[in-house]
GROMACS .gro file of C-alpha atoms in nm:
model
  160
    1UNK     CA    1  -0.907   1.250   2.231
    2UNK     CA    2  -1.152   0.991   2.108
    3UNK     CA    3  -1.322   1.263   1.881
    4UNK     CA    4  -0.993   1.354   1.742
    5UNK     CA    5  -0.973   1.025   1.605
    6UNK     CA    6  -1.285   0.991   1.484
    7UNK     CA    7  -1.256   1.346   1.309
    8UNK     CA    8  -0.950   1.219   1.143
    9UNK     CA    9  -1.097   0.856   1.046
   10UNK     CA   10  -1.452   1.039   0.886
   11UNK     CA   11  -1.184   1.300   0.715
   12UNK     CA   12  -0.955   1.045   0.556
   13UNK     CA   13  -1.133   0.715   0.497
   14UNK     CA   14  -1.491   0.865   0.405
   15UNK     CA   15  -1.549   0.535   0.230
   16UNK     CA   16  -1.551   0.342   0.508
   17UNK     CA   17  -1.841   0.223   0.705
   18UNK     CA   18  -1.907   0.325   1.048
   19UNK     CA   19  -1.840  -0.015   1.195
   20UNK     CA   20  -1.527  -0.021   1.040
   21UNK     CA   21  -1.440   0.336   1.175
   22UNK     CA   22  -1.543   0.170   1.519
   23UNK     CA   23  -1.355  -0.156   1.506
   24UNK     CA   24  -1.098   0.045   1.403
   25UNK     CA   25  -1.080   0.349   1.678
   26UNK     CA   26  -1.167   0.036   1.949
   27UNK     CA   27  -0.924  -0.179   1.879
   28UNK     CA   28  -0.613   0.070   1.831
   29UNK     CA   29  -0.742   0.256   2.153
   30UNK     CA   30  -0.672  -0.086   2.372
   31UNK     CA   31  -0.319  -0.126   2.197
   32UNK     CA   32  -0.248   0.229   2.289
   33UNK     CA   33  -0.341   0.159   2.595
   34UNK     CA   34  -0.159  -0.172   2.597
   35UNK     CA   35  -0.435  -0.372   2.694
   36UNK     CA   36  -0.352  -0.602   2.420
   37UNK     CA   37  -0.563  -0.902   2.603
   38UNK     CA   38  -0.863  -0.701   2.507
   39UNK     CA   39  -0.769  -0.578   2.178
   40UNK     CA   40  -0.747  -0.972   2.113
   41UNK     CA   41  -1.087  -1.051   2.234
   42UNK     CA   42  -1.203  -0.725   2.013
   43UNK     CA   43  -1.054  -0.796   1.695
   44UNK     CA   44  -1.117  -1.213   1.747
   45UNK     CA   45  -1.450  -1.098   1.736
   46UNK     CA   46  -1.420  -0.902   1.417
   47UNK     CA   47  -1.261  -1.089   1.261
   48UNK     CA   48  -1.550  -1.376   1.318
   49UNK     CA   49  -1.801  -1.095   1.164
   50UNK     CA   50  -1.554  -1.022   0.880
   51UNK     CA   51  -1.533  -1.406   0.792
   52UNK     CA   52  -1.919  -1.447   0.817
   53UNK     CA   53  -1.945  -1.096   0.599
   54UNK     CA   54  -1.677  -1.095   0.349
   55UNK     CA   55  -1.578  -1.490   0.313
   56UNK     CA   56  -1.245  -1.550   0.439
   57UNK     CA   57  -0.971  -1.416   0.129
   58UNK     CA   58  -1.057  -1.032   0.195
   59UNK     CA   59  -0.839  -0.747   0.275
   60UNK     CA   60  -1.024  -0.680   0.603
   61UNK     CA   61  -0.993  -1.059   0.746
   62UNK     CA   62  -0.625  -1.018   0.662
   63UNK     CA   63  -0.611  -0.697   0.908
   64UNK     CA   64  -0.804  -0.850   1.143
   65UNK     CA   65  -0.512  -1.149   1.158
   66UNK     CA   66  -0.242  -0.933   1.115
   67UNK     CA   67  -0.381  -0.734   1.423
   68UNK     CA   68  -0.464  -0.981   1.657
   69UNK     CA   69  -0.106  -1.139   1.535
   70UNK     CA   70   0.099  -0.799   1.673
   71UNK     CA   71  -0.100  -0.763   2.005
   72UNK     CA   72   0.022  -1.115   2.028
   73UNK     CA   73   0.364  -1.040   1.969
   74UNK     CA   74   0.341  -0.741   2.238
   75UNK     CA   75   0.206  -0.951   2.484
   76UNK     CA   76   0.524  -1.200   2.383
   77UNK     CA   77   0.345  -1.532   2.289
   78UNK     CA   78   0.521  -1.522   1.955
   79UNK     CA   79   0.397  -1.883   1.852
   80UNK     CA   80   0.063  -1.742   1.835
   81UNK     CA   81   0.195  -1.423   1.707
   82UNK     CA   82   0.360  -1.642   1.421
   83UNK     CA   83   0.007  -1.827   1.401
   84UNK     CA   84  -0.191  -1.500   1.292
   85UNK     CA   85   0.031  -1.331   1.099
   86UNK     CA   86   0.121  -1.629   0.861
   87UNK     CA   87  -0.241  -1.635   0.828
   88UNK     CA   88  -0.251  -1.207   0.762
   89UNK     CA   89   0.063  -1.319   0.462
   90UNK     CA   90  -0.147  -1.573   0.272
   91UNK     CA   91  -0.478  -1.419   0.277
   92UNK     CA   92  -0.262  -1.021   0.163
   93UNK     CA   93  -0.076  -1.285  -0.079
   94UNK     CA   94  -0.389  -1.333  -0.205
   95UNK     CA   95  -0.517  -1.055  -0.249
   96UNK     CA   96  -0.238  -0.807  -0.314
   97UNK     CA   97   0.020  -1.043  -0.461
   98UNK     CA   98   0.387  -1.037  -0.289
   99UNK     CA   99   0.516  -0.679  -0.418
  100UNK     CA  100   0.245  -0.492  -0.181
  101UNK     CA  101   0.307  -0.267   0.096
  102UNK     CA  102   0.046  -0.423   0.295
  103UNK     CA  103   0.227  -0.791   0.251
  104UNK     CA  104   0.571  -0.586   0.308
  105UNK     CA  105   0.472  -0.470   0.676
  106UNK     CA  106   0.339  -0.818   0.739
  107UNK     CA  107   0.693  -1.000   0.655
  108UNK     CA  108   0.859  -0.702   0.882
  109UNK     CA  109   0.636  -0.776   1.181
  110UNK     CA  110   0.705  -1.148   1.118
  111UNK     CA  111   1.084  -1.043   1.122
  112UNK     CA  112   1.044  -0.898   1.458
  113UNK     CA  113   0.881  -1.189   1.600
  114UNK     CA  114   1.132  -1.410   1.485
  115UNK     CA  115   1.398  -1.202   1.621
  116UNK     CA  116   1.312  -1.239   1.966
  117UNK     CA  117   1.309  -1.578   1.930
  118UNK     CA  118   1.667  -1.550   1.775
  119UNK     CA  119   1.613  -1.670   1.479
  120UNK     CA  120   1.840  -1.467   1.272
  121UNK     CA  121   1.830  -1.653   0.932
  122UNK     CA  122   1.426  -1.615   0.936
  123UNK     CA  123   1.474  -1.236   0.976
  124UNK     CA  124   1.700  -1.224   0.776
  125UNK     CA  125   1.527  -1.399   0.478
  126UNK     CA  126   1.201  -1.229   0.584
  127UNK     CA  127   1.325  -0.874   0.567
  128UNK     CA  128   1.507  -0.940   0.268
  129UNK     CA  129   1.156  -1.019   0.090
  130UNK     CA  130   1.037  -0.667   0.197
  131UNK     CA  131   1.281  -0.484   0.067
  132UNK     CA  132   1.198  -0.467  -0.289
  133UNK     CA  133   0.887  -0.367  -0.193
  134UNK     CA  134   0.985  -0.116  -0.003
  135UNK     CA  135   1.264   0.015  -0.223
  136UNK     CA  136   0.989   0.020  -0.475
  137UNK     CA  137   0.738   0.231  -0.278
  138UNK     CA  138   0.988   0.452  -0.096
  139UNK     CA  139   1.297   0.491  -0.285
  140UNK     CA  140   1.629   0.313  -0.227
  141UNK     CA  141   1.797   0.635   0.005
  142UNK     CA  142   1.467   0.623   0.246
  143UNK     CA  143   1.547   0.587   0.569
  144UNK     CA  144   1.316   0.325   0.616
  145UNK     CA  145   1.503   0.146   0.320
  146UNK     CA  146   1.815   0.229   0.453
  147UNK     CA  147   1.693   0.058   0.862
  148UNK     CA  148   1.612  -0.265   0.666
  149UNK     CA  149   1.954  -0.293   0.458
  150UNK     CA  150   2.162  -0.228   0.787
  151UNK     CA  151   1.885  -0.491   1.028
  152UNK     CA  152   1.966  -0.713   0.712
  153UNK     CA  153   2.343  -0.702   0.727
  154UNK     CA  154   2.339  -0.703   1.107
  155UNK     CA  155   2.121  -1.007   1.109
  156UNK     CA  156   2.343  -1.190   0.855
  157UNK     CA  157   2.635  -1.159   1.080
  158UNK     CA  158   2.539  -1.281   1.371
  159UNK     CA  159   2.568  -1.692   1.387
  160UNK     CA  160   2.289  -1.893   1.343
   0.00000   0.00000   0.00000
């Protein structure tokens, strides 16, 4: 299984280093496995290297938060969760600018945070930021698309 992914990872991103490949094959590994605790630790640590390596604006730093920020948000602490991913936005901000699919996937993971913790405007205005992303990328009749108009609608009916 592990040289599946590893086949697939050399195949598709040639360009990228072989730590990279590792941190990479690690790190989703433990999440598939839903040892999330140690997919923390894992990327925590990576991210460290990435910060020392890269300085802290780079597009790898910003994975490594918006990671460690979704292990924490399937392990439930979603103030932490919150905590990396806002982190993951500005740094993708950054570097991408707001109309990017990475940033796009960051405000829908923030979305999902915030609706477990019921906050229903917050999803609301967070998907709502995607969507012209997405729209952009995908095309307005994707079904992807389509999910975020109906979450959107949902979300602005319920109260507050």
């Amino acid at each position: 299984k592990i040289m599946d992914h590893v086949y697939c990872d050399f195949f598709f991103f040639k360009q990228k280093t072989a730590y990279e490949m590792l941190r990479s094959l690690v790190g989703s590994e433990m999440c598939i496995r839903d040892r999330y605790k140690e997919a923390i630790e894992f990327y925590e640590k990576c991210l460290k290297i990435e910060i020392e390596a890269q300085g802290y604006f780079h597009p790898k730093v910003a994975s490594a938060y918006s990671n460690i920020g979704n292990c924490h948000r399937l392990l439930e602490h979603y103030d932490k969760a919150i905590e990396f991913l806002d982190k993951a936005l500005q740094n993708s901000i950054r570097q991408y600018g707001v109309d990017h699919p990475q940033v796009a996937s960051i405000f829908e993971n923030l979305a999902l945070v915030h609706e477990k913790l019921g906050n229903n405007q917050k999803v609301v205005e967070l998907l709502t930021k995607a969507l012209p992303t997405l729209e952009k990328q995908l095309g307005p009749i994707h079904p992807r698309v389509l999910s975020f108009k109906e979450r959107i609608k949902e979300f602005s009916g319920k109260e507050h």
